[in-house]
């Protein structure tokens, strides 16, 4: 349980973490089921990923522990420090600086929470923080870098959605169903898991909420003198491939009615988004997406709202009816 003091909520905020996205991807690729960004990505990258593990006992041991334990090694669960502009380089540098003593203690604690026991005999030598950082860098460059613009667009849309709920209804509504086990408890506490343990105090600096594109990934990040960070699955994840791939049933009918590109945009707008976010998500130019949005707006299917310096597009009631009706056919 996270106990928040009177100032914590006013200072809490959202952040992005390419490192957390990489961690979630590693766990997904380590497992046979494609509970991931989308099944095509999982199938395309899993063979090469496992070939890397077979050739590197250290990577194989660390990934196996990450996948089996309910407590991530501490050096892999550091809160991001750059807000919405956090870079992978800054996070890798921080992991690389963690001392071997801290890494080994975190591994022992993680092993104690691991299903089926195991060992850390693979953790030999020195510079374990740097070795972990190098593994994450390799996974990022091989399996994630090309996907990051689209993934980032999904994560930004989730933050936009929850920021809107926060402004209108407060934190309890913004955090509603953030993950399968989290819940707002009373007036000042967040339950973030179902395992017993001591409550953690969240002070005046508040905490961070960090979305990732993995549908079931959730963990708590902490470090001395830093705000806690709750990593959670973003809304709308796991749909990128289906939205741009071949349509079936009612989706085909909707595409024939308003055009394939505009149908994809209408389905994506189950969560409000900017033109640039939609363009990144669909791998199209801002001009192309803007033209489709203009047609949809003229037809009364979408509207727009200014939030600060951002212009968010959202479906109208007619747009909801059309999109939901197509999904039910």
Coordinates of C-alpha atoms in Angstrom, one line a residue:
X1 CA 0.0 0.0 0.0
X2 CA 1.2 3.5 -0.8
X3 CA 0.3 6.1 1.8
X4 CA 0.2 9.6 0.4
X5 CA 0.6 12.7 2.6
X6 CA -1.4 15.9 2.1
X7 CA 0.9 17.4 -0.5
X8 CA 1.7 14.2 -2.4
X9 CA -1.3 14.3 -4.8
X10 CA -0.6 17.9 -5.9
X11 CA 3.0 17.0 -6.8
X12 CA 2.3 13.7 -8.5
X13 CA 2.8 13.5 -12.2
X14 CA 3.2 11.3 -15.3
X15 CA 6.5 10.3 -16.9
X16 CA 7.7 8.1 -19.8
X17 CA 10.5 5.6 -19.5
X18 CA 12.1 3.9 -22.5
X19 CA 13.9 1.7 -20.0
X20 CA 10.7 0.5 -18.5
X21 CA 9.3 -0.1 -22.0
X22 CA 12.4 -2.2 -22.8
X23 CA 12.0 -4.2 -19.6
X24 CA 8.4 -5.0 -20.4
X25 CA 9.4 -6.1 -23.9
X26 CA 12.2 -8.4 -22.5
X27 CA 9.7 -10.2 -20.3
X28 CA 7.2 -10.5 -23.2
X29 CA 9.8 -11.9 -25.5
X30 CA 11.0 -14.4 -22.9
X31 CA 7.5 -15.9 -22.7
X32 CA 5.9 -18.1 -25.3
X33 CA 2.5 -16.3 -25.3
X34 CA 2.2 -13.2 -27.4
X35 CA 0.7 -10.9 -24.7
X36 CA 2.6 -8.0 -26.1
X37 CA 2.6 -4.9 -28.3
X38 CA 1.0 -7.0 -30.9
X39 CA 1.5 -10.7 -31.9
X40 CA 3.3 -9.9 -35.2
X41 CA 6.0 -8.0 -33.3
X42 CA 6.4 -10.9 -30.8
X43 CA 6.6 -13.5 -33.6
X44 CA 9.1 -11.4 -35.6
X45 CA 11.5 -10.8 -32.8
X46 CA 11.3 -13.8 -30.4
X47 CA 13.6 -16.2 -32.3
X48 CA 16.5 -13.7 -32.5
X49 CA 16.0 -12.7 -28.8
X50 CA 16.3 -16.3 -27.6
X51 CA 19.3 -16.9 -29.8
X52 CA 21.0 -14.0 -27.9
X53 CA 20.1 -15.6 -24.5
X54 CA 21.5 -19.0 -25.5
X55 CA 24.8 -17.3 -26.4
X56 CA 25.0 -15.3 -23.2
X57 CA 24.6 -17.1 -19.8
X58 CA 24.6 -13.8 -17.9
X59 CA 21.7 -12.4 -20.0
X60 CA 19.9 -15.7 -19.8
X61 CA 20.1 -15.8 -16.0
X62 CA 19.0 -12.1 -15.6
X63 CA 16.1 -12.4 -18.0
X64 CA 15.0 -15.7 -16.4
X65 CA 15.0 -14.0 -12.9
X66 CA 13.1 -11.0 -14.3
X67 CA 10.5 -13.3 -15.8
X68 CA 10.0 -15.5 -12.8
X69 CA 10.2 -13.1 -9.8
X70 CA 7.4 -11.0 -8.4
X71 CA 10.1 -8.5 -7.2
X72 CA 12.3 -7.0 -9.9
X73 CA 16.0 -6.6 -9.1
X74 CA 16.4 -3.1 -7.6
X75 CA 18.9 -1.8 -10.2
X76 CA 16.2 -2.5 -12.9
X77 CA 13.4 -0.7 -11.1
X78 CA 14.7 2.9 -10.8
X79 CA 12.2 5.8 -11.2
X80 CA 12.7 7.8 -14.5
X81 CA 14.3 11.2 -13.9
X82 CA 13.3 13.2 -17.0
X83 CA 9.5 13.4 -16.8
X84 CA 7.8 13.0 -20.2
X85 CA 11.2 13.6 -21.9
X86 CA 13.2 10.9 -20.2
X87 CA 15.8 9.4 -22.5
X88 CA 17.1 5.9 -22.7
X89 CA 20.7 7.1 -22.5
X90 CA 20.1 8.8 -19.1
X91 CA 18.4 5.7 -17.7
X92 CA 21.1 3.3 -19.0
X93 CA 23.8 5.6 -17.5
X94 CA 22.1 5.4 -14.1
X95 CA 21.8 1.6 -14.2
X96 CA 25.4 1.3 -15.2
X97 CA 26.5 3.3 -12.1
X98 CA 24.8 0.9 -9.6
X99 CA 27.4 -0.8 -7.4
X100 CA 28.0 -4.5 -7.6
X101 CA 27.1 -4.8 -3.9
X102 CA 23.7 -3.2 -4.5
X103 CA 23.1 -5.3 -7.6
X104 CA 23.9 -8.6 -5.8
X105 CA 21.6 -7.7 -2.8
X106 CA 18.8 -6.8 -5.2
X107 CA 19.2 -10.1 -7.0
X108 CA 19.1 -12.1 -3.8
X109 CA 15.9 -10.3 -2.8
X110 CA 14.4 -10.9 -6.3
X111 CA 15.4 -14.6 -6.0
X112 CA 13.5 -14.9 -2.7
X113 CA 10.3 -13.8 -4.5
X114 CA 10.9 -16.0 -7.5
X115 CA 8.6 -18.9 -8.4
X116 CA 10.2 -22.2 -8.3
X117 CA 13.5 -21.2 -6.6
X118 CA 16.6 -20.9 -8.8
X119 CA 20.1 -19.5 -8.3
X120 CA 22.3 -16.6 -9.2
X121 CA 25.4 -18.5 -10.0
X122 CA 25.5 -16.8 -13.3
X123 CA 26.2 -13.5 -11.5
X124 CA 30.0 -13.7 -11.6
X125 CA 32.6 -11.1 -12.2
X126 CA 32.2 -7.4 -11.9
X127 CA 30.4 -4.3 -13.3
X128 CA 26.9 -5.9 -13.2
X129 CA 25.1 -2.6 -13.6
X130 CA 27.0 -1.9 -16.8
X131 CA 26.4 -5.4 -18.0
X132 CA 22.7 -5.0 -17.4
X133 CA 22.7 -1.7 -19.2
X134 CA 24.4 -3.2 -22.2
X135 CA 21.8 -6.0 -22.4
X136 CA 19.0 -3.4 -22.3
X137 CA 20.7 -1.3 -25.0
X138 CA 21.1 -4.3 -27.3
X139 CA 17.4 -5.2 -26.9
X140 CA 16.3 -1.6 -27.5
X141 CA 18.4 -1.3 -30.7
X142 CA 17.5 -4.7 -32.0
X143 CA 13.8 -5.0 -31.1
X144 CA 12.3 -1.7 -30.0
X145 CA 14.0 1.4 -31.6
X146 CA 12.0 1.2 -34.9
X147 CA 8.8 0.7 -32.9
X148 CA 9.3 3.5 -30.4
X149 CA 7.6 6.4 -32.2
X150 CA 4.3 4.4 -32.5
X151 CA 4.6 3.1 -28.9
X152 CA 5.4 6.6 -27.6
X153 CA 2.2 7.9 -29.3
X154 CA 0.1 5.3 -27.5
X155 CA 1.8 6.1 -24.2
X156 CA 1.2 9.9 -24.7
X157 CA -2.4 9.3 -25.6
X158 CA -2.9 7.4 -22.3
X159 CA -1.3 10.3 -20.3
X160 CA -3.5 12.8 -22.2
X161 CA -6.6 10.7 -21.3
X162 CA -5.7 10.4 -17.7
X163 CA -4.7 14.0 -17.4
X164 CA -8.1 15.0 -18.6
X165 CA -9.7 12.7 -16.0
X166 CA -7.4 14.2 -13.4
X167 CA -8.4 17.8 -14.3
X168 CA -12.1 17.0 -14.3
X169 CA -12.5 14.4 -11.5
X170 CA -9.2 14.2 -9.4
X171 CA -6.7 11.4 -9.0
X172 CA -9.0 8.6 -7.9
X173 CA -10.8 8.7 -11.3
X174 CA -7.5 9.2 -13.2
X175 CA -6.0 6.1 -11.6
X176 CA -9.1 3.9 -12.0
X177 CA -8.3 0.5 -13.4
X178 CA -4.7 1.6 -14.0
X179 CA -3.7 -2.1 -13.6
X180 CA -5.4 -5.3 -12.6
X181 CA -4.5 -5.1 -8.9
X182 CA -4.3 -1.3 -8.2
X183 CA -7.1 0.5 -6.5
X184 CA -7.7 3.7 -4.6
X185 CA -8.3 2.9 -0.9
X186 CA -9.9 5.5 1.3
X187 CA -8.8 9.1 1.0
X188 CA -5.0 8.8 1.0
X189 CA -3.8 5.3 -0.2
X190 CA -3.2 3.4 -3.4
X191 CA -3.1 -0.4 -3.4
X192 CA -0.6 -1.4 -6.1
X193 CA -0.5 -5.2 -5.7
X194 CA -1.9 -8.2 -4.0
X195 CA 1.1 -9.4 -2.1
X196 CA 1.4 -8.7 1.7
X197 CA 4.0 -6.2 2.8
X198 CA 4.6 -3.0 4.7
X199 CA 3.0 0.2 3.7
X200 CA 5.2 2.7 1.9
X201 CA 5.0 6.5 2.5
X202 CA 4.8 8.9 -0.4
X203 CA 6.0 12.3 0.8
X204 CA 5.5 15.9 -0.5
X205 CA 7.4 15.2 -3.7
X206 CA 4.5 13.0 -4.8
X207 CA 5.0 10.0 -7.2
X208 CA 5.3 9.2 -10.8
X209 CA 2.9 7.2 -13.0
X210 CA 4.6 5.6 -16.0
X211 CA 2.7 3.9 -18.8
X212 CA 4.2 1.0 -20.9
X213 CA 2.6 -0.7 -23.9
X214 CA 2.6 -4.2 -22.4
X215 CA -1.0 -5.0 -21.5
X216 CA -0.3 -6.8 -18.2
X217 CA 3.0 -5.2 -17.0
X218 CA 3.0 -3.4 -13.7
X219 CA 5.6 -2.8 -11.1
X220 CA 6.8 -0.2 -8.5
X221 CA 10.1 1.6 -8.9
X222 CA 11.9 3.2 -6.0
X223 CA 15.3 4.7 -5.2
X224 CA 16.6 6.6 -2.1
X225 CA 15.6 10.2 -2.3
X226 CA 13.5 9.8 -5.4
X227 CA 9.7 9.7 -5.9
X228 CA 8.1 6.3 -6.2
X229 CA 7.0 5.4 -9.7
X230 CA 4.2 3.1 -10.6
X231 CA 4.6 1.5 -14.0
X232 CA 1.2 0.5 -15.5
X233 CA -0.2 -0.8 -18.9
X234 CA -1.5 2.0 -21.1
X235 CA -5.0 2.0 -22.4
X236 CA -5.4 0.8 -26.0
X237 CA -2.2 -1.3 -26.1
X238 CA -2.1 -4.4 -28.1
X239 CA -4.2 -2.9 -30.9
X240 CA -1.6 -1.2 -33.1
X241 CA -1.3 -4.2 -35.4
X242 CA -5.0 -4.9 -35.8
X243 CA -5.8 -1.2 -36.4
X244 CA -3.5 -1.0 -39.4
X245 CA -3.8 -4.5 -40.7
X246 CA -6.5 -6.3 -42.6
X247 CA -10.0 -5.5 -41.4
X248 CA -12.8 -8.0 -41.0
X249 CA -16.6 -8.0 -40.6
X250 CA -17.9 -4.6 -39.5
X251 CA -14.5 -3.0 -39.8
X252 CA -14.5 -3.7 -43.5
X253 CA -18.0 -2.2 -43.8
X254 CA -16.9 0.9 -42.0
X255 CA -13.9 1.2 -44.3
X256 CA -16.1 1.0 -47.4
X257 CA -18.4 3.6 -46.0
X258 CA -15.9 6.3 -45.0
X259 CA -12.5 5.1 -46.4
X260 CA -9.9 2.8 -44.9
X261 CA -7.7 5.6 -43.5
X262 CA -10.5 7.5 -41.9
X263 CA -12.0 4.2 -40.4
X264 CA -8.6 3.5 -38.7
X265 CA -8.5 7.0 -37.3
X266 CA -12.1 6.7 -36.0
X267 CA -11.3 3.5 -34.2
X268 CA -8.1 5.0 -32.7
X269 CA -10.1 7.9 -31.3
X270 CA -11.6 5.8 -28.6
X271 CA -9.0 7.8 -26.7
X272 CA -8.6 11.5 -27.6
X273 CA -5.4 12.2 -29.5
X274 CA -3.5 15.0 -31.4
X275 CA -2.9 14.9 -35.1
X276 CA 0.8 14.2 -34.5
X277 CA 0.1 11.3 -32.1
X278 CA -2.2 9.7 -34.6
X279 CA 0.3 10.2 -37.4
X280 CA 3.0 8.5 -35.3
X281 CA 0.7 5.7 -34.4
X282 CA -0.3 5.0 -38.0
X283 CA 3.1 5.7 -39.6
X284 CA 1.6 8.4 -41.8
X285 CA 2.3 12.0 -42.4
X286 CA 0.7 14.8 -40.3
X287 CA -0.8 16.2 -43.5
X288 CA -2.5 13.0 -44.5
X289 CA -3.9 12.5 -41.0
X290 CA -5.0 16.1 -40.8
X291 CA -6.9 15.8 -44.1
X292 CA -8.7 12.7 -42.8
X293 CA -9.6 14.5 -39.6
X294 CA -11.0 17.4 -41.5
X295 CA -13.4 15.1 -43.4
X296 CA -14.4 13.3 -40.3
X297 CA -15.1 16.6 -38.5
X298 CA -17.1 17.9 -41.5
X299 CA -19.2 14.7 -41.3
X300 CA -19.9 15.3 -37.6
X301 CA -18.0 12.1 -36.5
X302 CA -15.2 13.8 -34.6
X303 CA -14.7 17.1 -32.9
X304 CA -11.7 18.8 -31.3
X305 CA -10.9 20.5 -27.9
X306 CA -7.9 22.6 -27.0
X307 CA -6.1 21.5 -23.8
X308 CA -3.3 24.0 -23.1
X309 CA -1.2 24.2 -26.3
X310 CA -2.5 20.8 -27.6
X311 CA -5.5 20.3 -29.9
X312 CA -7.2 16.9 -29.1
X313 CA -9.5 15.2 -31.5
X314 CA -12.2 12.9 -30.1
X315 CA -15.2 11.0 -31.4
X316 CA -18.7 12.6 -31.2
X317 CA -21.7 10.6 -30.1
X318 CA -22.4 9.8 -33.8
X319 CA -18.7 8.7 -34.2
X320 CA -19.0 6.5 -31.2
X321 CA -22.2 4.9 -32.5
X322 CA -20.7 4.3 -35.9
X323 CA -17.4 2.8 -34.6
X324 CA -19.1 0.7 -31.9
X325 CA -21.7 -0.5 -34.3
X326 CA -19.0 -1.6 -36.8
X327 CA -17.2 -3.5 -34.0
X328 CA -20.4 -5.5 -33.1
X329 CA -21.1 -6.6 -36.7

